[in-house]
mmCIF file of C-alpha atoms in Angstrom:
data_model
loop_
_atom_site.group_PDB
_atom_site.id
_atom_site.type_symbol
_atom_site.label_atom_id
_atom_site.label_comp_id
_atom_site.label_asym_id
_atom_site.label_seq_id
_atom_site.Cartn_x
_atom_site.Cartn_y
_atom_site.Cartn_z
ATOM 1 C CA MET A 1 50.647 48.492 -49.885
ATOM 2 C CA GLU A 2 47.401 49.128 -48.017
ATOM 3 C CA ASP A 3 44.446 47.272 -49.463
ATOM 4 C CA THR A 4 41.869 49.913 -50.450
ATOM 5 C CA ASN A 5 39.297 47.303 -51.464
ATOM 6 C CA GLN A 6 38.440 46.055 -47.987
ATOM 7 C CA LYS A 7 35.306 43.898 -47.919
ATOM 8 C CA GLY A 8 32.988 42.754 -45.168
ATOM 9 C CA ILE A 9 30.011 44.087 -43.216
ATOM 10 C CA ILE A 10 32.158 45.733 -40.529
ATOM 11 C CA ALA A 11 34.246 47.561 -43.095
ATOM 12 C CA TYR A 12 31.098 48.624 -44.952
ATOM 13 C CA PHE A 13 29.471 50.201 -41.903
ATOM 14 C CA ALA A 14 32.780 51.760 -40.872
ATOM 15 C CA ASN A 15 32.893 53.534 -44.203
ATOM 16 C CA ASN A 16 29.130 54.326 -44.209
ATOM 17 C CA PRO A 17 28.130 55.808 -40.816
ATOM 18 C CA VAL A 18 24.702 56.878 -42.094
ATOM 19 C CA ALA A 19 23.789 53.277 -42.972
ATOM 20 C CA ALA A 20 25.033 52.117 -39.567
ATOM 21 C CA ASN A 21 22.855 54.692 -37.791
ATOM 22 C CA LEU A 22 19.802 53.743 -39.870
ATOM 23 C CA LEU A 23 20.303 50.054 -39.013
ATOM 24 C CA MET A 24 20.562 50.878 -35.306
ATOM 25 C CA VAL A 25 17.331 52.906 -35.452
ATOM 26 C CA PHE A 26 15.595 50.045 -37.299
ATOM 27 C CA ILE A 27 16.679 47.511 -34.642
ATOM 28 C CA ILE A 28 15.441 49.773 -31.826
ATOM 29 C CA ILE A 29 12.060 50.291 -33.519
ATOM 30 C CA MET A 30 11.602 46.547 -34.121
ATOM 31 C CA GLY A 31 12.476 45.861 -30.483
ATOM 32 C CA ILE A 32 9.846 48.335 -29.278
ATOM 33 C CA VAL A 33 7.204 46.885 -31.614
ATOM 34 C CA SER A 34 8.004 43.325 -30.517
ATOM 35 C CA TYR A 35 7.761 44.305 -26.844
ATOM 36 C CA MET A 36 4.354 45.896 -27.402
ATOM 37 C CA PHE A 37 2.861 42.807 -29.046
ATOM 38 C CA ILE A 38 4.554 40.019 -27.071
ATOM 39 C CA GLN A 39 2.187 38.060 -24.804
ATOM 40 C CA ARG A 40 2.772 38.744 -21.121
ATOM 41 C CA GLN A 41 1.152 37.010 -18.140
ATOM 42 C CA MET A 42 1.752 37.448 -14.436
ATOM 43 C CA PHE A 43 0.999 33.748 -13.863
ATOM 44 C CA PRO A 44 1.300 31.979 -17.241
ATOM 45 C CA ASN A 45 -0.579 28.758 -17.969
ATOM 46 C CA ILE A 46 1.891 25.889 -18.180
ATOM 47 C CA GLU A 47 0.743 22.478 -19.359
ATOM 48 C CA VAL A 48 2.399 19.640 -17.456
ATOM 49 C CA ASN A 49 2.619 16.256 -19.164
ATOM 50 C CA TYR A 50 1.756 14.242 -16.049
ATOM 51 C CA ILE A 51 -1.384 12.414 -14.958
ATOM 52 C CA ASP A 52 -2.035 11.522 -11.311
ATOM 53 C CA VAL A 53 -4.117 8.606 -10.073
ATOM 54 C CA ARG A 54 -5.166 8.600 -6.418
ATOM 55 C CA ALA A 55 -7.203 6.091 -4.459
ATOM 56 C CA THR A 56 -8.255 5.898 -0.811
ATOM 57 C CA TYR A 57 -8.875 2.632 1.017
ATOM 58 C CA PRO A 58 -9.426 3.466 4.714
ATOM 59 C CA GLY A 59 -7.644 1.198 7.162
ATOM 60 C CA ALA A 60 -5.694 -0.777 4.539
ATOM 61 C CA SER A 61 -2.000 -1.462 5.034
ATOM 62 C CA PRO A 62 0.569 -0.490 2.361
ATOM 63 C CA GLN A 63 0.856 -4.153 1.364
ATOM 64 C CA GLU A 64 -2.913 -4.418 0.904
ATOM 65 C CA ILE A 65 -2.890 -1.198 -1.121
ATOM 66 C CA GLU A 66 -0.136 -2.603 -3.335
ATOM 67 C CA GLU A 67 -1.797 -5.963 -3.946
ATOM 68 C CA SER A 68 -5.453 -4.951 -4.212
ATOM 69 C CA ILE A 69 -5.165 -1.593 -6.021
ATOM 70 C CA LEU A 70 -1.788 -0.607 -7.452
ATOM 71 C CA VAL A 71 -1.009 -3.891 -9.200
ATOM 72 C CA LYS A 72 -4.440 -3.966 -10.845
ATOM 73 C CA VAL A 73 -4.313 -0.344 -11.977
ATOM 74 C CA GLU A 74 -0.795 -0.696 -13.380
ATOM 75 C CA GLU A 75 -1.803 -3.864 -15.226
ATOM 76 C CA SER A 76 -4.852 -2.159 -16.754
ATOM 77 C CA ILE A 77 -2.912 0.819 -18.160
ATOM 78 C CA LYS A 78 0.364 -0.856 -19.131
ATOM 79 C CA ASP A 79 -0.358 -0.806 -22.891
ATOM 80 C CA VAL A 80 -1.961 2.646 -23.155
ATOM 81 C CA THR A 81 -0.319 4.475 -26.053
ATOM 82 C CA GLY A 82 1.517 7.643 -25.061
ATOM 83 C CA ILE A 83 2.579 6.630 -21.555
ATOM 84 C CA LYS A 84 6.312 7.121 -21.031
ATOM 85 C CA LYS A 85 6.766 6.195 -17.361
ATOM 86 C CA VAL A 86 4.669 5.038 -14.402
ATOM 87 C CA VAL A 87 5.669 5.487 -10.742
ATOM 88 C CA SER A 88 3.456 4.199 -7.928
ATOM 89 C CA ARG A 89 3.521 4.556 -4.151
ATOM 90 C CA ALA A 90 1.513 2.795 -1.456
ATOM 91 C CA SER A 91 0.928 4.191 2.018
ATOM 92 C CA ARG A 92 -1.496 3.349 4.783
ATOM 93 C CA GLY A 93 -4.997 3.919 3.489
ATOM 94 C CA SER A 94 -4.036 5.457 0.145
ATOM 95 C CA ALA A 95 -2.511 4.719 -3.266
ATOM 96 C CA TYR A 96 -0.754 7.132 -5.613
ATOM 97 C CA ILE A 97 0.336 6.656 -9.231
ATOM 98 C CA SER A 98 2.197 9.262 -11.293
ATOM 99 C CA ILE A 99 2.025 8.795 -15.075
ATOM 100 C CA GLU A 100 4.480 10.649 -17.297
ATOM 101 C CA VAL A 101 3.050 11.216 -20.780
ATOM 102 C CA ASP A 102 5.223 11.414 -23.889
ATOM 103 C CA VAL A 103 5.654 15.028 -25.031
ATOM 104 C CA ASN A 104 4.445 14.113 -28.527
ATOM 105 C CA ALA A 105 1.258 12.427 -27.268
ATOM 106 C CA ASP A 106 -2.154 14.031 -26.815
ATOM 107 C CA ILE A 107 -2.443 14.168 -23.027
ATOM 108 C CA LYS A 108 -6.230 14.586 -23.164
ATOM 109 C CA ARG A 109 -6.548 11.349 -25.145
ATOM 110 C CA VAL A 110 -4.178 9.538 -22.764
ATOM 111 C CA LEU A 111 -6.227 10.831 -19.819
ATOM 112 C CA ASP A 112 -9.429 9.472 -21.382
ATOM 113 C CA ASP A 113 -7.776 6.118 -22.115
ATOM 114 C CA VAL A 114 -6.485 5.795 -18.542
ATOM 115 C CA ASN A 115 -9.933 6.623 -17.157
ATOM 116 C CA GLN A 116 -11.581 4.037 -19.396
ATOM 117 C CA ARG A 117 -9.067 1.325 -18.472
ATOM 118 C CA ILE A 118 -9.474 1.948 -14.747
ATOM 119 C CA ASP A 119 -13.268 1.895 -15.088
ATOM 120 C CA THR A 120 -13.027 -1.651 -16.469
ATOM 121 C CA ILE A 121 -11.365 -3.008 -13.295
ATOM 122 C CA SER A 122 -14.084 -5.086 -11.658
ATOM 123 C CA ASN A 123 -12.370 -6.652 -8.640
ATOM 124 C CA LEU A 124 -11.277 -3.634 -6.609
ATOM 125 C CA PRO A 125 -11.889 -3.698 -2.822
ATOM 126 C CA LEU A 126 -15.454 -2.907 -1.792
ATOM 127 C CA GLY A 127 -14.382 -0.582 1.020
ATOM 128 C CA MET A 128 -12.328 1.795 -1.118
ATOM 129 C CA GLU A 129 -13.442 5.202 -2.343
ATOM 130 C CA PRO A 130 -13.744 6.038 -6.078
ATOM 131 C CA ILE A 131 -10.415 6.427 -7.879
ATOM 132 C CA ASN A 132 -9.529 9.979 -8.938
ATOM 133 C CA VAL A 133 -7.702 10.453 -12.258
ATOM 134 C CA TYR A 134 -6.678 13.948 -13.350
ATOM 135 C CA GLN A 135 -4.110 15.897 -15.315
ATOM 136 C CA VAL A 136 -1.532 17.627 -13.144
ATOM 137 C CA GLU A 137 -1.810 21.412 -13.324
ATOM 138 C CA TRP A 138 0.985 23.843 -12.577
ATOM 139 C CA ARG A 139 -0.126 26.467 -10.106
ATOM 140 C CA GLN A 140 1.649 29.503 -8.728
ATOM 141 C CA ASP A 141 0.819 30.236 -5.112
ATOM 142 C CA VAL A 142 0.010 33.903 -4.547
ATOM 143 C CA ILE A 143 -0.537 34.008 -0.783
ATOM 144 C CA GLU A 144 0.017 31.416 1.924
ATOM 145 C CA MET A 145 -1.825 31.737 5.228
ATOM 146 C CA GLY A 146 -1.474 29.863 8.486
ATOM 147 C CA LEU A 147 -4.084 29.520 11.213
ATOM 148 C CA VAL A 148 -2.788 28.957 14.737
ATOM 149 C CA GLY A 149 -4.279 29.292 18.183
ATOM 150 C CA ASP A 150 -4.631 27.800 21.646
ATOM 151 C CA ARG A 151 -7.443 25.544 20.486
ATOM 152 C CA PRO A 152 -7.636 21.895 19.489
ATOM 153 C CA LEU A 153 -7.461 21.007 15.807
ATOM 154 C CA GLU A 154 -11.155 20.074 15.606
ATOM 155 C CA GLU A 155 -12.046 23.669 16.585
ATOM 156 C CA LEU A 156 -9.593 25.272 14.152
ATOM 157 C CA LYS A 157 -10.799 23.299 11.117
ATOM 158 C CA PRO A 158 -14.275 24.956 10.937
ATOM 159 C CA ILE A 159 -12.632 28.378 11.210
ATOM 160 C CA ALA A 160 -10.236 27.512 8.380
ATOM 161 C CA LYS A 161 -13.163 26.282 6.272
ATOM 162 C CA GLN A 162 -14.991 29.573 6.873
ATOM 163 C CA ILE A 163 -11.908 31.531 5.766
ATOM 164 C CA GLU A 164 -11.672 29.348 2.657
ATOM 165 C CA ASP A 165 -15.314 30.059 1.760
ATOM 166 C CA GLU A 166 -14.844 33.809 2.233
ATOM 167 C CA LEU A 167 -11.706 33.859 0.068
ATOM 168 C CA LEU A 168 -13.504 32.025 -2.740
ATOM 169 C CA GLN A 169 -16.127 34.785 -2.784
ATOM 170 C CA LEU A 170 -13.501 37.415 -3.647
ATOM 171 C CA ASN A 171 -13.183 38.615 -7.233
ATOM 172 C CA ASN A 172 -10.418 36.949 -9.285
ATOM 173 C CA VAL A 173 -9.887 34.194 -6.679
ATOM 174 C CA MET A 174 -10.295 30.910 -8.555
ATOM 175 C CA LEU A 175 -8.751 28.373 -6.193
ATOM 176 C CA VAL A 176 -8.089 28.057 -2.477
ATOM 177 C CA TYR A 177 -6.291 24.965 -1.189
ATOM 178 C CA LEU A 178 -6.936 24.006 2.427
ATOM 179 C CA SER A 179 -4.739 21.534 4.283
ATOM 180 C CA ALA A 180 -4.377 20.438 7.890
ATOM 181 C CA PRO A 181 -2.380 17.886 9.880
ATOM 182 C CA GLU A 182 -3.811 14.392 9.809
ATOM 183 C CA GLU A 183 -5.350 13.256 13.059
ATOM 184 C CA GLU A 184 -4.035 10.041 14.576
ATOM 185 C CA ILE A 185 -5.185 7.816 17.409
ATOM 186 C CA ALA A 186 -2.666 6.024 19.617
ATOM 187 C CA ILE A 187 -3.862 2.785 21.223
ATOM 188 C CA GLU A 188 -2.057 1.209 24.168
ATOM 189 C CA VAL A 189 -2.648 -2.487 24.708
ATOM 190 C CA ASP A 190 -2.202 -4.202 28.062
ATOM 191 C CA PRO A 191 -0.376 -7.536 27.526
ATOM 192 C CA LEU A 192 -2.135 -9.039 30.565
ATOM 193 C CA VAL A 193 -5.548 -8.269 29.075
ATOM 194 C CA LEU A 194 -4.473 -9.825 25.775
ATOM 195 C CA ARG A 195 -3.458 -13.045 27.506
ATOM 196 C CA LYS A 196 -6.668 -13.047 29.519
ATOM 197 C CA TYR A 197 -8.780 -13.071 26.350
ATOM 198 C CA ASP A 198 -6.298 -15.167 24.343
ATOM 199 C CA LEU A 199 -5.688 -12.394 21.811
ATOM 200 C CA THR A 200 -2.625 -11.150 19.931
ATOM 201 C CA LEU A 201 -1.582 -7.723 18.700
ATOM 202 C CA ASN A 202 -2.450 -8.868 15.168
ATOM 203 C CA ASP A 203 -5.999 -9.656 16.311
ATOM 204 C CA VAL A 204 -6.378 -6.140 17.699
ATOM 205 C CA SER A 205 -4.812 -4.592 14.591
ATOM 206 C CA ASN A 206 -7.114 -6.522 12.257
ATOM 207 C CA ALA A 207 -10.182 -5.562 14.301
ATOM 208 C CA ILE A 208 -9.233 -1.880 14.144
ATOM 209 C CA ARG A 209 -8.634 -2.127 10.399
ATOM 210 C CA ARG A 210 -12.038 -3.718 9.811
ATOM 211 C CA TYR A 211 -13.726 -1.053 11.920
ATOM 212 C CA SER A 212 -11.907 1.734 10.047
ATOM 213 C CA ALA A 213 -12.895 0.311 6.663
ATOM 214 C CA ASN A 214 -16.564 0.058 7.654
ATOM 215 C CA PHE A 215 -17.070 3.330 9.496
ATOM 216 C CA SER A 216 -14.451 5.845 8.338
#
């Protein structure tokens, strides 16, 4: 015998088409209202829980960067509350530290603590530039431009700087990032001249490093 007392939401709407239509209209209206009031951004602000530390020490080798800067910075911030992970990298003339902050920590407070700890380091190399500490910001590139031409790099850089200045004067342009290949100098050493003056390649390398640290 067929059960005439069927229960359940599907059976109810099957037996009451008017109620089903009213529910559908209600859902459509709520969807339209939600769409009208939902926040929409072309380039939304996204907070990244990372802090970068960068230092420049002209002429220093990666080993010197590691021993004279990175070790001291890492030691000074090792017990800062809220730090989840620290990754450092040394390259010629520069140091880089990436600090991952715990998602539950106040990144502004951690940033202040890291700045204060680094400011207390008193035995950093005299030839290095001030350490930069900043919160990483997520940015969406809108336009990328390239400047090329049959000219040396030193002539293209002023043109690129002029373009950067003009772009910054446009309405709604908040940031323009300018980058260029790093210039390098290749030095060839004559072994006969080295022997004549009783010098080694290390002597030449150290002299160049001292000159770079003093005059770069």
